[in-house]
CSV table of C-alpha atoms (C1' of nucleotides) in Angstrom, one decimal:
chain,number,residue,atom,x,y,z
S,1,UNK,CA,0.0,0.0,0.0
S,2,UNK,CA,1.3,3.3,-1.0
S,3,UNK,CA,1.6,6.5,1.1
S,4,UNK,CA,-0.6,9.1,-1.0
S,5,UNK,CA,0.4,12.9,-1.4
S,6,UNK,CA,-0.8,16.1,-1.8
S,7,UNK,CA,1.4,19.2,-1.8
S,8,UNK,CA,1.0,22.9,-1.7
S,9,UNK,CA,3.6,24.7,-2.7
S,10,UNK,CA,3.7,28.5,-4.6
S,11,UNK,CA,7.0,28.0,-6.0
S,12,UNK,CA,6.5,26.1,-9.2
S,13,UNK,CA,10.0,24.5,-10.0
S,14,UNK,CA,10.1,23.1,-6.5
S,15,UNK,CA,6.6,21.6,-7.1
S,16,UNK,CA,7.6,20.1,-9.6
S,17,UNK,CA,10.6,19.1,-8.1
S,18,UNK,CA,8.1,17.2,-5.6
S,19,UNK,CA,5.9,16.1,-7.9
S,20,UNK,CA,8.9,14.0,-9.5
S,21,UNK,CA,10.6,12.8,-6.3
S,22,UNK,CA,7.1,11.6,-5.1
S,23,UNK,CA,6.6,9.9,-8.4
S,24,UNK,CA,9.6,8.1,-9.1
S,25,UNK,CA,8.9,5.4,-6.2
S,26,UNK,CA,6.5,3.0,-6.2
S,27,UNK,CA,6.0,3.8,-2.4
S,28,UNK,CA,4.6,6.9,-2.5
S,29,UNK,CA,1.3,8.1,-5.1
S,30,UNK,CA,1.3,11.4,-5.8
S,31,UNK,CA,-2.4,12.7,-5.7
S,32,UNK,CA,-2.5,16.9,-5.6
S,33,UNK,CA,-0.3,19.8,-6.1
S,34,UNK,CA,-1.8,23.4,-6.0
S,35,UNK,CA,0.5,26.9,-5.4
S,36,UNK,CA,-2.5,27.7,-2.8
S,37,UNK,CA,-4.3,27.1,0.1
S,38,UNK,CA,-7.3,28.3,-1.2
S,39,UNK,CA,-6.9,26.1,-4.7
S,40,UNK,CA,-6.0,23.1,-2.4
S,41,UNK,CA,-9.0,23.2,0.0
S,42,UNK,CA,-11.2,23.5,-3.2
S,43,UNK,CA,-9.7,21.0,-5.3
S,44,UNK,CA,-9.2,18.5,-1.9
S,45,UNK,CA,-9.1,15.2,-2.6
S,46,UNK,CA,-8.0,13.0,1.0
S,47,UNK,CA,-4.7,12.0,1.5
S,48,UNK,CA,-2.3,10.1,4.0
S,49,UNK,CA,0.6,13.1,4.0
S,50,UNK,CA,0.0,16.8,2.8
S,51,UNK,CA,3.6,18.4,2.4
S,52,UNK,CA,2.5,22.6,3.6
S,53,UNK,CA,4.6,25.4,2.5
S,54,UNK,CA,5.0,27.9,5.2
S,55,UNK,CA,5.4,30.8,3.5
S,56,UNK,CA,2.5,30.8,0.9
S,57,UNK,CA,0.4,34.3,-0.7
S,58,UNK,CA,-3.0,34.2,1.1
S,59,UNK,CA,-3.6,31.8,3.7
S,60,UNK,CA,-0.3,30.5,4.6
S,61,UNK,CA,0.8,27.1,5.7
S,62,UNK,CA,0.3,27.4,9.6
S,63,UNK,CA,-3.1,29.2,8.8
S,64,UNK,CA,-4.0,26.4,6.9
S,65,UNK,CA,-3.1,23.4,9.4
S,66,UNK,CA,-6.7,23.3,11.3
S,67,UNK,CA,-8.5,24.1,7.8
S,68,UNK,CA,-6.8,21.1,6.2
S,69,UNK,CA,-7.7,19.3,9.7
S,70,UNK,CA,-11.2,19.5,9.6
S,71,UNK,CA,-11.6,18.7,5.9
S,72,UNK,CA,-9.6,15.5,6.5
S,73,UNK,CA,-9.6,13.5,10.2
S,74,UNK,CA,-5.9,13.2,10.4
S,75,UNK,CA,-4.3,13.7,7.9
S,76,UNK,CA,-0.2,14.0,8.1
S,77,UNK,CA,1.1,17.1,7.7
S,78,UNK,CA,4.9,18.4,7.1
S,79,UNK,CA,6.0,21.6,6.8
S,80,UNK,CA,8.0,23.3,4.1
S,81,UNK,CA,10.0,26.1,5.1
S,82,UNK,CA,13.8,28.4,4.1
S,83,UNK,CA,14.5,29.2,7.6
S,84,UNK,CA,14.6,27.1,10.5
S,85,UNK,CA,13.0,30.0,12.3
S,86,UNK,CA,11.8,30.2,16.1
S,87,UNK,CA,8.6,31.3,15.8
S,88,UNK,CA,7.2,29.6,12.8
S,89,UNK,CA,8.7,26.2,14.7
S,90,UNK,CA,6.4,26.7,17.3
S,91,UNK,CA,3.3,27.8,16.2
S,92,UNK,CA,3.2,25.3,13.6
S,93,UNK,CA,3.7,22.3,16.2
S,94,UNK,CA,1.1,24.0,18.1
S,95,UNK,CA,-1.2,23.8,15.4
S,96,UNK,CA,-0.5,20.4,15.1
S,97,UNK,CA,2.3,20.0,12.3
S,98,UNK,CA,3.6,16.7,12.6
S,99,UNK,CA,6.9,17.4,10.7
S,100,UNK,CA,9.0,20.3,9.9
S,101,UNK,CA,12.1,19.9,7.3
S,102,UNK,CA,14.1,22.6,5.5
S,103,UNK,CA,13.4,23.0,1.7
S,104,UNK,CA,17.4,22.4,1.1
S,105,UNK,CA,16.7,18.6,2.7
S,106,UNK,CA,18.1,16.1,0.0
S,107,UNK,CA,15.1,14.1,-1.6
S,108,UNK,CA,16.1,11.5,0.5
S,109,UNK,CA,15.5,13.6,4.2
S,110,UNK,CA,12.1,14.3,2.5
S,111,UNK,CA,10.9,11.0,1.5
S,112,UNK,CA,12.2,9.7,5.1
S,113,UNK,CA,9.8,12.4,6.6
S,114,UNK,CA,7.1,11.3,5.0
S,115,UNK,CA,7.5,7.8,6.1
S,116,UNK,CA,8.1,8.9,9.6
S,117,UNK,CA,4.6,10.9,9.9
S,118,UNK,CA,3.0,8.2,7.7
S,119,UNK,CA,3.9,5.4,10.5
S,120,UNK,CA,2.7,8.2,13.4
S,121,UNK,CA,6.2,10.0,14.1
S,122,UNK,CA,7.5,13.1,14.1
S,123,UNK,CA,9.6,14.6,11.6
S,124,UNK,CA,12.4,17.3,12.4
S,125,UNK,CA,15.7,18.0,11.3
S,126,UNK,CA,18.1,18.3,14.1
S,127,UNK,CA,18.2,22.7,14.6
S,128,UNK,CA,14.5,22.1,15.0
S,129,UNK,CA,14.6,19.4,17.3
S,130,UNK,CA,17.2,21.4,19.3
S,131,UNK,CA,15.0,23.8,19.4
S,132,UNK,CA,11.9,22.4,20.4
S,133,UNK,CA,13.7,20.6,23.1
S,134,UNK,CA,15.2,24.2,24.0
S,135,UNK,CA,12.1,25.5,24.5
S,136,UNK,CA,10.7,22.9,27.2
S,137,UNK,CA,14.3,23.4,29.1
S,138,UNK,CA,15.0,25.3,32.0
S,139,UNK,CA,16.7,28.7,31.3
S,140,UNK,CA,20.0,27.2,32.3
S,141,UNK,CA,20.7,23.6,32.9
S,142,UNK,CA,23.5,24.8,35.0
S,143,UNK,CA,26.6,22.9,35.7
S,144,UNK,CA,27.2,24.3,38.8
S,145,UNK,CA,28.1,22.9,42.2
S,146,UNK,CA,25.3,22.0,44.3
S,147,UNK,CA,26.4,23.9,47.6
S,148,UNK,CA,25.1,23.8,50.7
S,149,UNK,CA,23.2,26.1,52.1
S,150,UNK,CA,22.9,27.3,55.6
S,151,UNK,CA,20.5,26.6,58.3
S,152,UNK,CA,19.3,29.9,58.5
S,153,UNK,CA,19.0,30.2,54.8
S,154,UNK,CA,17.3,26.7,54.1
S,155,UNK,CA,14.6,28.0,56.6
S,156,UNK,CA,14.6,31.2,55.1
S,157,UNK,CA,14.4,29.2,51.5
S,158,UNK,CA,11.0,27.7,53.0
S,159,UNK,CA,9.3,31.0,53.8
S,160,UNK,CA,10.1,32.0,50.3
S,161,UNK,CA,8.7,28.8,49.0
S,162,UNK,CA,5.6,29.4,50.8
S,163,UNK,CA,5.1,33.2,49.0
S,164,UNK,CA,6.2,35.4,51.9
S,165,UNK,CA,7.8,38.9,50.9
S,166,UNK,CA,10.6,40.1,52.8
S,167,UNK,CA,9.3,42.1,55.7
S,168,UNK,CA,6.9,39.1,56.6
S,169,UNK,CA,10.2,36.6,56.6
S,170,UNK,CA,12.2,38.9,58.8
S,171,UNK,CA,8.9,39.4,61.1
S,172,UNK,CA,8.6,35.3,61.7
S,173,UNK,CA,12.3,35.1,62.5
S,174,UNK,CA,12.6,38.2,64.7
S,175,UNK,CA,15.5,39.9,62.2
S,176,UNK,CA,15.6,43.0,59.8
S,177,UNK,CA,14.5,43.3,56.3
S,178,UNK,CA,17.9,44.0,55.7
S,179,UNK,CA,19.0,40.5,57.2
S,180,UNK,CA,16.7,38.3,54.9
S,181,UNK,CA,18.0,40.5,52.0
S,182,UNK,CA,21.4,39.6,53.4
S,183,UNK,CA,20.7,35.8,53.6
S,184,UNK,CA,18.5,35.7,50.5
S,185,UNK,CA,21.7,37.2,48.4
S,186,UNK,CA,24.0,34.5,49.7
S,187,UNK,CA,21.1,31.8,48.8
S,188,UNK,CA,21.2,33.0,45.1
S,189,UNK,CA,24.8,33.2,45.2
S,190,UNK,CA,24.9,29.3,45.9
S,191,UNK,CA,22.1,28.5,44.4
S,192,UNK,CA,23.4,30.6,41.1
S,193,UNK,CA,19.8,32.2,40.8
S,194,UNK,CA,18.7,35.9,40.4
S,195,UNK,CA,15.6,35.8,41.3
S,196,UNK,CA,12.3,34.7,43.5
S,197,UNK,CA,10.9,32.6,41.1
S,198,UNK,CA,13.6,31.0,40.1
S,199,UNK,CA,14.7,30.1,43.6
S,200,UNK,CA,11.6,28.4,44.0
S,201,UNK,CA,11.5,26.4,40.8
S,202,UNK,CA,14.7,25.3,42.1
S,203,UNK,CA,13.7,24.4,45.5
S,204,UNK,CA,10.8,22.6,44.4
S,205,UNK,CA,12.8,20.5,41.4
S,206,UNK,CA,15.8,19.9,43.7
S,207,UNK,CA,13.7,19.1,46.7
S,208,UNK,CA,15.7,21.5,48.8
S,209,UNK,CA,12.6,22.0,50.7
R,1,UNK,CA,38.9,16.0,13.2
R,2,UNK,CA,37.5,13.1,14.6
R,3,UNK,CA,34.5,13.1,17.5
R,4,UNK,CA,35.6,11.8,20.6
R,5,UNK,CA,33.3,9.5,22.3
R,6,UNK,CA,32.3,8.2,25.7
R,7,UNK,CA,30.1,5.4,26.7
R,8,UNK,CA,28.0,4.4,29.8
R,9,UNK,CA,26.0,1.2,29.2
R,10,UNK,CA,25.6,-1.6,31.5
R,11,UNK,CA,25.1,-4.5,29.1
R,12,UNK,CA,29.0,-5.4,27.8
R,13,UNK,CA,27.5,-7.1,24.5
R,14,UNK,CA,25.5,-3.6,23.6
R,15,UNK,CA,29.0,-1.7,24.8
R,16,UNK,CA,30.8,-3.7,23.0
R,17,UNK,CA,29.0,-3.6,19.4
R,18,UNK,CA,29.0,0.1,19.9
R,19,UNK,CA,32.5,1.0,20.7
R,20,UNK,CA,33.2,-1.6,17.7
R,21,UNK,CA,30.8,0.4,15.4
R,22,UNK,CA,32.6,4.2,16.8
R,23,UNK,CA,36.0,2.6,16.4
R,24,UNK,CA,35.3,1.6,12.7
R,25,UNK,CA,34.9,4.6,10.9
R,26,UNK,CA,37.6,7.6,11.3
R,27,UNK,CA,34.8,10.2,11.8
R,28,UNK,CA,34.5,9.1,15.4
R,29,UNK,CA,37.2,8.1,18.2
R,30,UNK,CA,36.5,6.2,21.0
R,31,UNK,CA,37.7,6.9,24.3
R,32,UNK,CA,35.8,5.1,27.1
R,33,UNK,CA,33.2,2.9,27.7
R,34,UNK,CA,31.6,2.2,31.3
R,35,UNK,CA,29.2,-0.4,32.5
R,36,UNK,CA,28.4,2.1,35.5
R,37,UNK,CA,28.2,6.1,35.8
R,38,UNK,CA,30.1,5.7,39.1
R,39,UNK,CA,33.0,4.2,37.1
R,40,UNK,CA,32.5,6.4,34.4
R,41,UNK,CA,33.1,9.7,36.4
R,42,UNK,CA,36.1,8.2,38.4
R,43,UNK,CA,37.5,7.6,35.2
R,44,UNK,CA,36.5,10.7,33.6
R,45,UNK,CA,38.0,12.1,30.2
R,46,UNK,CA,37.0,15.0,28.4
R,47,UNK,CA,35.1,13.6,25.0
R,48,UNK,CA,32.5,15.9,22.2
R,49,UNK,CA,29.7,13.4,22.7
R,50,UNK,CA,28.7,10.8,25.7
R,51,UNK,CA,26.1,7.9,25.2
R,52,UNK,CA,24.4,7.3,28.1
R,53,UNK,CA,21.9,4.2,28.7
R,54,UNK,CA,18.8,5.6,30.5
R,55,UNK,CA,18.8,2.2,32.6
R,56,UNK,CA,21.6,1.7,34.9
R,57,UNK,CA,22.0,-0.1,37.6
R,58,UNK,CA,22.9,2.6,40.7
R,59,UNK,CA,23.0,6.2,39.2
R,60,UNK,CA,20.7,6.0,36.4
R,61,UNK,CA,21.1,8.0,33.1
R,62,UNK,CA,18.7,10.8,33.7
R,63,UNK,CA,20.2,11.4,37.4
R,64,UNK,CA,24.2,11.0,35.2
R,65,UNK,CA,23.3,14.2,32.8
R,66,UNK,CA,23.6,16.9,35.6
R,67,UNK,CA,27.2,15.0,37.0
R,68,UNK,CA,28.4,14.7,33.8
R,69,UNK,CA,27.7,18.5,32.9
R,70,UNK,CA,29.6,19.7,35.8
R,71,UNK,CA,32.7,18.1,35.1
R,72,UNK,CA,32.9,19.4,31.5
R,73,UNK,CA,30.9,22.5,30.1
R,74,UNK,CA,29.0,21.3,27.4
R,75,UNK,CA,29.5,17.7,26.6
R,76,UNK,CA,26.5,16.9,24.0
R,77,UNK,CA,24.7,13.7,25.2
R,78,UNK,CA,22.3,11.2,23.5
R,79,UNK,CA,20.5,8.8,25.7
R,80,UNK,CA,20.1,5.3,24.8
R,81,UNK,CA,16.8,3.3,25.9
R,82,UNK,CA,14.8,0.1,24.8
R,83,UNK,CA,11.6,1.8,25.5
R,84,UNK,CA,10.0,4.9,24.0
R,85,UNK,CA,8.8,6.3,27.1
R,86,UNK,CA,6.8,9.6,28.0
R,87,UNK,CA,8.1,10.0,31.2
R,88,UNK,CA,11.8,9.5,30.6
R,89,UNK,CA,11.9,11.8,27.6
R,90,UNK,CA,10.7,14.8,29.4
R,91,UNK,CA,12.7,14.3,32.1
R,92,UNK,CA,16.0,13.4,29.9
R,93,UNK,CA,15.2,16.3,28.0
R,94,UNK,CA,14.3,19.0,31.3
R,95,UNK,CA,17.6,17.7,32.3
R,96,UNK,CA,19.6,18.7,29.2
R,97,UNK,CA,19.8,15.7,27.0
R,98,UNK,CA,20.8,16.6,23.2
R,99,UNK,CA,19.3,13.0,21.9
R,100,UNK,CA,17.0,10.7,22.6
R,101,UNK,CA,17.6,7.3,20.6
R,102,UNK,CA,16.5,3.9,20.9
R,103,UNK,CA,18.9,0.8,21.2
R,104,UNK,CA,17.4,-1.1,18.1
R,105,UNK,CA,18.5,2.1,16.2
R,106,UNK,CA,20.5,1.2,13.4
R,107,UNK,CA,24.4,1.4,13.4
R,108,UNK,CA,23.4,4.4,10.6
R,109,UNK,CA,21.1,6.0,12.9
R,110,UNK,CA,23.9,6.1,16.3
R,111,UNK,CA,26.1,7.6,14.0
R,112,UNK,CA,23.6,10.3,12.4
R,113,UNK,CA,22.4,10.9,15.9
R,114,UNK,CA,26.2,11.6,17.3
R,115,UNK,CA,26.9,13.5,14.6
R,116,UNK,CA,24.0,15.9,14.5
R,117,UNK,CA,24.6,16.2,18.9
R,118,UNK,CA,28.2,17.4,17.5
R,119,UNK,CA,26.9,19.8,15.5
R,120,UNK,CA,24.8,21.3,17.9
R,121,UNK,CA,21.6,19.7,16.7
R,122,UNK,CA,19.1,17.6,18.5
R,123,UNK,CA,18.5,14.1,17.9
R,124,UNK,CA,15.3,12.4,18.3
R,125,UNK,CA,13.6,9.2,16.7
R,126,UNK,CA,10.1,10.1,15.1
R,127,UNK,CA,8.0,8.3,18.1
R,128,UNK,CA,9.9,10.4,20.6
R,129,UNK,CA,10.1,14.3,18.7
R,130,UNK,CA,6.3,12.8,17.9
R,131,UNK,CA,6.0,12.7,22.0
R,132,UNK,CA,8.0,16.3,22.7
R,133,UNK,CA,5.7,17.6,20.1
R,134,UNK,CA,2.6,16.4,21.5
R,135,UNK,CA,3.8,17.7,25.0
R,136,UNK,CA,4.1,21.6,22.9
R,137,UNK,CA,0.8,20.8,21.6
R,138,UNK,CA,-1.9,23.1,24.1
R,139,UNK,CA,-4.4,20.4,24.4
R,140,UNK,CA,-2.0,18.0,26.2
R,141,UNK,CA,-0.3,20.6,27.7
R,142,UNK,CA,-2.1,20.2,31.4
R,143,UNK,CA,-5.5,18.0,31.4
R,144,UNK,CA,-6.1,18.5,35.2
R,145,UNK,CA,-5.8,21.7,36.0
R,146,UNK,CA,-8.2,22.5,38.4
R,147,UNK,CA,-8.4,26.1,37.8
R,148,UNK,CA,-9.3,27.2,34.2
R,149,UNK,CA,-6.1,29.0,32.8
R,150,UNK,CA,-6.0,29.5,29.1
R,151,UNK,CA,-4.0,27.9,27.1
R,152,UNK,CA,-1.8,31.3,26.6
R,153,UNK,CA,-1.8,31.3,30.4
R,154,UNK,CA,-0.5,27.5,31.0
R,155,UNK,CA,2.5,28.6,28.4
R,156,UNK,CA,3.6,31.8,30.7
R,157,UNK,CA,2.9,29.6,33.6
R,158,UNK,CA,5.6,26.9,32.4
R,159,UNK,CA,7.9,29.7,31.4
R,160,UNK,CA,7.6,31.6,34.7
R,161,UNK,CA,8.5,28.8,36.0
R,162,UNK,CA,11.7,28.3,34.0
R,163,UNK,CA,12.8,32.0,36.2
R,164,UNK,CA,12.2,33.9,33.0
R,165,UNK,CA,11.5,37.3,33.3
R,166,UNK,CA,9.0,38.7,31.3
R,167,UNK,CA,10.9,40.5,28.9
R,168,UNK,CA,13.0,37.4,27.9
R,169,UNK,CA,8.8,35.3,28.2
R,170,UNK,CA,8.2,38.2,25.8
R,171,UNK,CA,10.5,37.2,23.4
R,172,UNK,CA,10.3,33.7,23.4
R,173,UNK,CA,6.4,33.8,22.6
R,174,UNK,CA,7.1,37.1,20.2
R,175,UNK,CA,4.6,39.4,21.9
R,176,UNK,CA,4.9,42.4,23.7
R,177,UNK,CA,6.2,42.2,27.5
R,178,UNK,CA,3.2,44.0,28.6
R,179,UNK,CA,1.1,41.6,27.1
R,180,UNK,CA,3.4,39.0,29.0
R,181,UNK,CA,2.5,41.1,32.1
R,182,UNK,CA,-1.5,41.1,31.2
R,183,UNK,CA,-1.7,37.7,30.7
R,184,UNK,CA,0.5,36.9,34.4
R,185,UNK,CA,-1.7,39.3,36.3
R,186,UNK,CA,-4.9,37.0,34.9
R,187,UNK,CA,-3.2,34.0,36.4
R,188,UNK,CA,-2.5,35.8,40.2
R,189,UNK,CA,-6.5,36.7,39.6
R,190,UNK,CA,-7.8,32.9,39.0
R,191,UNK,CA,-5.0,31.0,41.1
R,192,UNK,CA,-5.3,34.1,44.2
R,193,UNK,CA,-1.8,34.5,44.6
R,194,UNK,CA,0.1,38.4,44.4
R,195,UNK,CA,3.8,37.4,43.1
R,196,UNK,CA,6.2,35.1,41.0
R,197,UNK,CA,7.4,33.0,44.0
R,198,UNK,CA,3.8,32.0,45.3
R,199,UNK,CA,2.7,31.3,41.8
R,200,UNK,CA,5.9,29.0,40.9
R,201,UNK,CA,5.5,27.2,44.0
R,202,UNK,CA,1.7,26.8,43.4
R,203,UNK,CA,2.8,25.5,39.9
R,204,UNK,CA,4.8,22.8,41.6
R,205,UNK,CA,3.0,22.1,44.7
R,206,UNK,CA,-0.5,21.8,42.4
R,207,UNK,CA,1.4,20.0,39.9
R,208,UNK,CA,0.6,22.4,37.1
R,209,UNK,CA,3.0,22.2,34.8
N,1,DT,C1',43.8,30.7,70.1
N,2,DA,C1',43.5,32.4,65.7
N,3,DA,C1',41.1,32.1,61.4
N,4,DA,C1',37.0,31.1,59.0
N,5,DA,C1',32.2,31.0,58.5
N,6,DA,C1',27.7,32.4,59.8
N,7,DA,C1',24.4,35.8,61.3
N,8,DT,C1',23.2,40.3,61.9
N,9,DG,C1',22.5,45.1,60.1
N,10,DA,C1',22.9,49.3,56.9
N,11,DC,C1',23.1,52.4,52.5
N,12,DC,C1',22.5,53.4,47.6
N,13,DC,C1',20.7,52.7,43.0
N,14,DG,C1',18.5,50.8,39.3
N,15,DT,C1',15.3,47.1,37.6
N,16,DT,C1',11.4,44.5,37.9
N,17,DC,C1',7.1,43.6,39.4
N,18,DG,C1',2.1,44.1,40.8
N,19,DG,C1',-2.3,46.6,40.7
N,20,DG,C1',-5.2,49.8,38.5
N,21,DC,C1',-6.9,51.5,34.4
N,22,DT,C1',-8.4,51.6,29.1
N,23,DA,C1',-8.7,49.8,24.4
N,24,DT,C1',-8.8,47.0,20.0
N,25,DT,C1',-9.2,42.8,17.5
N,26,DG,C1',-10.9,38.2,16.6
N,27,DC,C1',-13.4,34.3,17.4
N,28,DA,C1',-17.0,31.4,19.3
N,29,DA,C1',-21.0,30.6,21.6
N,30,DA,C1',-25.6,31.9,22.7
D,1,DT,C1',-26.3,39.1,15.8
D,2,DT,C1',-25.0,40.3,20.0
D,3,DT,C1',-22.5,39.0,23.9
D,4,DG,C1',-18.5,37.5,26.0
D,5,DC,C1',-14.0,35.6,26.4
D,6,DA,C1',-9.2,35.5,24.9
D,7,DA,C1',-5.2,37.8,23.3
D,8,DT,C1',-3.1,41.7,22.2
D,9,DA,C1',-1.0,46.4,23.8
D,10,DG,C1',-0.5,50.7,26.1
D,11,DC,C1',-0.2,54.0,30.4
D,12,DC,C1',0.8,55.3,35.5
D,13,DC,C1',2.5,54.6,40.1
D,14,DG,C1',4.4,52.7,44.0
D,15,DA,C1',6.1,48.5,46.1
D,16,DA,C1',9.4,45.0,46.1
D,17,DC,C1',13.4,43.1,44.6
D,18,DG,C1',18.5,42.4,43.2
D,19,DG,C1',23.4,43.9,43.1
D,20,DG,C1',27.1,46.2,45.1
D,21,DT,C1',29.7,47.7,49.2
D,22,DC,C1',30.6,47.9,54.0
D,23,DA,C1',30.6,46.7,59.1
D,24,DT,C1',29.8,44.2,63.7
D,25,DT,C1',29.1,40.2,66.5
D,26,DT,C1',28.7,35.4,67.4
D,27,DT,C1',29.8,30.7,66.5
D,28,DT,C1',32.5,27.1,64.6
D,29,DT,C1',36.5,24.9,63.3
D,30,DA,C1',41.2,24.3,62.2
DNA sequence: TAAAAAATGACCCGTTCGGGCTATTGCAAA
DNA sequence: TTTGCAATAGCCCGAACGGGTCATTTTTTA
């Protein structure tokens, strides 16, 4: 059973380009190729894999994600795209891309995608993956030290952790403002934070508290 | 210039077909292999790329990535694992993993995988960028939240709970920090708390991100 | 006992945040 | 079709925080 295809793509030597690669092997059955969204979604005939320019006149390819998804159950899509750019990564996995190569991908890279999103995987080329995976990171996986912190500043870690401003902490422990500032400092110092929040996240992943 | 290679796998047939498949081509040097992390960080040597089985026996692979990470800046590392499993790839990946590949890879695959780490890639098998993806994806994002936070609002959630500030939030979702500060002043409204710390420890505590 | 570490306190300055407003756009449900 | 929510963006103001520097006292440890 064959994998079939549709394709929009504006820029017509590249299309063609598809067309060809798509056809040469018995594996794959080339169905549709429009230079539109709007052509595409009136001319739709289902298929397993629908390979989406990003960059298209009109509606372009992220745009056109949920229209393509509610003609069609599920059908596979993989984006086109130049640049392996930040914002058009995300918003097109949350649309619900399920593969996003670079146009420069040897016919080869391309066919493999297609496979990959045919059997229910993901396809990305390895920037994009790093950045994906960048994006559900911590700001710094830090290779620092883990040092230890003081007993007065692991119990003034726990007021923290439980939302308390300054002048509330120094009340409960009977010290200045200035003091907790003092301690808090030397805690983020350690800790290699610079801020509430992230002393927190920290606290609560590390289960310094 | 070759890439220099560590290993950590507990199973000496597995170790063994992989240092033979790293020592055959001169792309790739081998340097170590370790049936333990223990033994692996006594024995430490600087190397581009460590493989690092996700099932160990004492220090396991996910708990390995921070150790390894403070002995040498930025050593790229792939995980190796039998199963393609939700949990483990998140954490792996929270924790700073460059790759995610599974055992029954082919020899072709390791090697694309190491290679694309080296060059500051990511790399993933299909099923598991399929799984990161999914994880990006808004509907899967948090199905138990008790309180109703937009979609929009989950995202700065997660984010403010990376210890980004808003400016850098800003960026990353390419909207305006005031925006950023909008949507964060909604979340104190529905989840009744008045600052960063309290809402990142509220995050954790309530187990919403 | 001398040195080091911890706890306490203060000042200045600039940044970031939190609360209170208003407003526009787009989409979806009623 | 109107109503409402979500997302976007701006303004003002004061509170809180973060970084830097310095100083004194107590406790711990070498």
């Amino acid at each position: 059973m064959s994998i079939s295809i549709g394709i929009v793509e504006d820029h017509s030597d590249f299309r063609q380009s598809l067309v060809y690669l798509i056809s040469t092997f018995s594996d794959y059955r080339f169905e549709w190729a429009f230079p539109s969204v709007e052509e595409a979604l009136e001319n739709y005939v289902e298929t397993d894999v629908i390979l989406l320019d990003i960059n298209l006149p009109g509606i372009n390819g992220i745009e056109a994600i949920p229209l393509f998804k509610q003609k069609q159950p599920q059908p596979k899509i993989v984006m086109l795209t130049i640049f392996e750019d930040d914002r058009h990564i995300l918003e097109a996995i949350k649309s619900g891309a399920d593969g996003y190569i670079l146009k420069k991908s040897t016919p080869g890279k391309i066919l493999d995608a297609i496979e990959q999103v045919y059997e229910g995987g993901a396809a990305l080329t390895p920037m994009v993956a790093k950045q994906v995976m960048l994006f559900l990171q911590p700001e710094s996986v830090n290779p620092g030290t883990p040092e230890t912190l003081t007993v007065r500043e692991k119990e003034i870690l726990l007021l923290i952790t439980q939302g308390m401003i300054n002048e509330v902490i120094a009340g409960k422990l009977f010290i200045s403002a200035q003091t907790v500032r003092n301690h808090i400092k030397n805690i983020y110092e350690k800790l290699q934070v610079h801020s509430r929040a992230q002393v927190v996240a920290k606290a609560f992943r590390e289960r310094l508290i």
